[in-house]
Structures are given as structure tokens and as C-alpha cells.
Coordinates of C-alpha atoms in Angstrom, one line a residue:
X1 CA -28.2 2.4 18.6
X2 CA -31.9 2.1 18.4
X3 CA -34.7 0.8 20.6
X4 CA -34.7 -2.6 19.0
X5 CA -31.0 -3.1 19.8
X6 CA -31.5 -1.9 23.4
X7 CA -34.5 -4.3 23.7
X8 CA -32.3 -7.2 22.5
X9 CA -29.6 -6.2 24.9
X10 CA -32.2 -6.1 27.7
X11 CA -33.4 -9.6 26.9
X12 CA -29.8 -10.9 26.8
X13 CA -29.0 -9.2 30.1
X14 CA -32.1 -10.7 31.8
X15 CA -31.3 -14.3 31.0
X16 CA -29.2 -14.7 34.1
X17 CA -32.0 -13.2 36.2
X18 CA -34.4 -15.6 34.4
X19 CA -32.3 -18.6 35.3
X20 CA -32.1 -17.5 38.9
X21 CA -35.8 -16.8 39.1
X22 CA -36.5 -20.3 37.9
X23 CA -34.5 -21.6 40.9
X24 CA -36.5 -19.3 43.2
X25 CA -39.8 -20.7 41.7
X26 CA -38.5 -24.2 42.4
X27 CA -38.0 -23.4 46.1
X28 CA -41.6 -22.6 47.0
X29 CA -44.7 -24.8 46.8
X30 CA -47.2 -22.1 45.8
X31 CA -45.7 -18.6 45.3
X32 CA -47.7 -15.7 46.7
X33 CA -48.2 -12.7 44.5
X34 CA -45.3 -10.8 46.3
X35 CA -43.0 -13.8 45.7
X36 CA -43.4 -13.3 42.0
X37 CA -42.7 -9.6 42.3
X38 CA -39.7 -9.7 44.6
X39 CA -37.2 -11.3 42.0
X40 CA -38.6 -8.9 39.4
X41 CA -38.1 -5.9 41.6
X42 CA -34.6 -6.9 42.7
X43 CA -33.3 -8.1 39.4
X44 CA -35.0 -5.3 37.4
X45 CA -33.7 -2.6 39.7
X46 CA -30.1 -3.9 39.6
X47 CA -30.1 -4.6 35.9
X48 CA -31.2 -1.0 35.4
X49 CA -28.8 0.5 38.1
X50 CA -25.7 -1.2 36.9
X51 CA -25.8 0.2 33.3
X52 CA -26.6 3.6 34.8
X53 CA -23.5 3.4 37.0
X54 CA -21.4 2.0 34.1
X55 CA -22.6 4.7 31.7
X56 CA -21.4 7.5 34.0
X57 CA -18.2 5.7 35.2
X58 CA -17.1 5.3 31.6
X59 CA -13.8 3.9 30.5
X60 CA -12.0 5.2 33.7
X61 CA -13.7 2.5 35.7
X62 CA -13.9 -0.2 33.1
X63 CA -10.4 -1.5 33.5
X64 CA -10.9 -2.0 37.2
X65 CA -14.3 -3.7 36.8
X66 CA -13.0 -6.0 34.2
X67 CA -10.3 -7.2 36.5
X68 CA -12.5 -8.5 39.3
X69 CA -16.2 -8.4 38.4
X70 CA -16.2 -11.9 36.9
X71 CA -14.7 -13.2 40.1
X72 CA -17.4 -11.7 42.3
X73 CA -20.2 -13.0 40.1
X74 CA -18.5 -16.4 39.9
X75 CA -18.1 -16.6 43.7
X76 CA -21.6 -15.5 44.5
X77 CA -23.4 -17.7 41.9
X78 CA -21.3 -20.8 42.9
X79 CA -21.8 -20.3 46.6
X80 CA -25.6 -20.0 46.3
X81 CA -25.7 -22.8 43.7
X82 CA -23.6 -25.2 45.8
X83 CA -25.9 -24.5 48.7
X84 CA -28.9 -25.4 46.6
X85 CA -27.2 -28.6 45.4
X86 CA -26.4 -29.5 49.0
X87 CA -30.0 -28.9 50.1
X88 CA -31.3 -31.1 47.2
X89 CA -29.7 -34.1 48.9
X90 CA -31.3 -33.4 52.3
X91 CA -34.6 -34.8 53.2
X92 CA -37.4 -32.3 53.6
X93 CA -37.2 -32.8 57.3
X94 CA -33.5 -32.0 57.4
X95 CA -33.9 -28.7 55.5
X96 CA -34.1 -25.4 57.4
X97 CA -37.6 -24.8 58.4
X98 CA -38.8 -21.3 57.6
X99 CA -35.9 -20.6 55.4
X100 CA -37.0 -17.8 53.1
X101 CA -35.6 -18.1 49.6
X102 CA -36.7 -14.4 49.0
X103 CA -34.8 -13.1 52.1
X104 CA -33.3 -9.6 51.7
X105 CA -29.6 -10.6 51.8
X106 CA -30.0 -13.6 49.6
X107 CA -31.9 -11.6 47.0
X108 CA -29.4 -8.8 47.2
X109 CA -26.5 -11.2 46.5
X110 CA -28.3 -12.8 43.6
X111 CA -29.3 -9.4 42.1
X112 CA -25.7 -8.1 42.3
X113 CA -24.3 -11.4 40.9
X114 CA -26.6 -11.4 38.0
X115 CA -26.2 -7.7 37.1
X116 CA -22.5 -7.2 37.1
X117 CA -22.3 -7.8 33.4
X118 CA -24.8 -5.0 33.0
X119 CA -22.2 -2.6 34.4
X120 CA -19.9 -3.3 31.4
X121 CA -23.0 -2.8 29.1
X122 CA -23.5 0.6 30.6
X123 CA -19.9 1.6 29.7
X124 CA -20.5 0.4 26.2
X125 CA -23.8 2.4 25.9
X126 CA -21.8 5.5 26.7
X127 CA -19.7 5.0 23.6
X128 CA -22.9 4.9 21.4
X129 CA -24.3 8.1 22.9
X130 CA -27.6 6.3 23.9
X131 CA -30.2 8.0 26.0
X132 CA -29.3 6.2 29.2
X133 CA -32.7 6.8 30.9
X134 CA -34.6 5.2 28.1
X135 CA -32.1 2.3 28.0
X136 CA -32.3 1.6 31.8
X137 CA -36.1 1.7 31.7
X138 CA -36.2 -0.8 28.9
X139 CA -33.5 -3.0 30.6
X140 CA -35.1 -2.8 34.0
X141 CA -38.7 -3.5 32.9
X142 CA -37.7 -6.3 30.6
X143 CA -35.8 -8.0 33.4
X144 CA -38.7 -7.4 35.8
X145 CA -41.1 -9.2 33.4
X146 CA -38.7 -12.0 32.6
X147 CA -37.9 -12.6 36.2
X148 CA -41.6 -13.0 37.1
X149 CA -42.0 -15.5 34.3
X150 CA -39.0 -17.4 35.6
X151 CA -40.5 -17.8 39.0
X152 CA -43.7 -19.2 37.4
X153 CA -41.7 -21.6 35.1
X154 CA -39.6 -22.8 38.0
X155 CA -42.6 -23.3 40.2
X156 CA -44.4 -25.4 37.6
X157 CA -41.3 -27.5 37.0
X158 CA -40.3 -27.7 40.6
X159 CA -43.6 -29.0 42.0
X160 CA -43.2 -32.1 39.8
X161 CA -39.5 -32.8 40.5
X162 CA -38.7 -31.0 43.7
X163 CA -35.3 -32.4 44.8
X164 CA -34.1 -33.0 41.2
X165 CA -35.3 -29.5 40.2
X166 CA -33.5 -27.9 43.2
X167 CA -30.3 -29.8 42.2
X168 CA -30.7 -28.6 38.6
X169 CA -31.4 -25.0 39.8
X170 CA -28.2 -25.1 41.9
X171 CA -26.3 -26.6 39.0
X172 CA -27.6 -23.8 36.7
X173 CA -26.3 -21.2 39.1
X174 CA -22.9 -22.8 39.3
X175 CA -22.8 -23.2 35.5
X176 CA -23.7 -19.5 35.2
X177 CA -20.9 -18.6 37.6
X178 CA -18.4 -20.7 35.6
X179 CA -19.7 -19.2 32.3
X180 CA -19.1 -15.7 33.6
X181 CA -15.6 -16.6 34.7
X182 CA -14.7 -18.4 31.4
X183 CA -16.1 -15.6 29.2
X184 CA -14.1 -13.0 31.1
X185 CA -10.9 -15.0 31.3
X186 CA -10.8 -16.4 27.8
X187 CA -13.0 -14.4 25.5

């Protein structure tokens, strides 16, 4: 497996992080520099960490991960998405004041939920005898950049259509969760 294939895998893996980053961009009026970096750092780190773990866990761990990973991703994405949908129906005055969409625990949950599929990719990379260090650098850096772009795209879109965009962002998370579940149960 060459660098081009790894880059394509990296882009594919980062699409969930991109979608979630869009929802984060929707949730702030004018993101500060650090608010662009936070999703990139979390998502890039976990998208790199999971294949690394998967690579070394190998097939011994793959059966156990396949049995429940999709349920974890489904639950986390649906929970966060449903909360965003609920908040989209609240008036701005009713919403939590000072709620930080980039809070540690929320970002940690999102990063884990969007990177679980990367664990299986790591197991797959082990079969191709890929240099895992080059692969995780490419995957992590690609996700970092795409996540930053997602925050920007979400912010531009969200400022024009705040509550509709927040609803759509929550719906995207729920759909991603359902997609993960369906892919693992039926395909």
C-alpha cells in the first residue's frame, strides 16, 4: 500500500470529523484562532491514535472491537446530535449561557466517536505491512486540516441560518451515528 492509498484512506477517515467540525463551527459566532485548532487537535490526534492501537492489537482484538464499536459510536453521535437538535428549538435566551462547545469532555466524546472506525483501519494496515508511523502522521495531519476547514465552513453557514444550521448539524451527527450502526450491522 502506497502513500496515495494512505492519503485516500486519511481523507475518508476524516469525513466524520469534518462533519462534526462543521457543527462546532455553527455553534460559535466568531471562532477564535484556538477554536479552529481544538477540533483539529482532538480529531487529528484520535484519528492517528486509533490506527496505531489497531495496528498493534491486530486480529486478536478485531473481533471484540467489531462486536461493540459501532454501538459506542452510534450512542455518542446520537446523544450529542439529539442535544443539538433540542437546542435548535430553544430561543437564544433559553440556551445555556456560557456553554462551551469546545469543552474538554464534549470534544473527547466527539473525538472518540468519530475515530472508532480508524481502529479497524489500523488492524487492516497491519495486514498490508504499512509503515504505521508514516500512516498515522498522514491520517492525523489530514484530519487536523480537514477539521479546521470544517469549523470555518460551519461558521460561515451557521451565521446565516443559526437555528436551522444547528438543527442540521445535530441531524448530521445522528445520521452519522445511524450510518455507522447500519454499516456494521448489515455490510
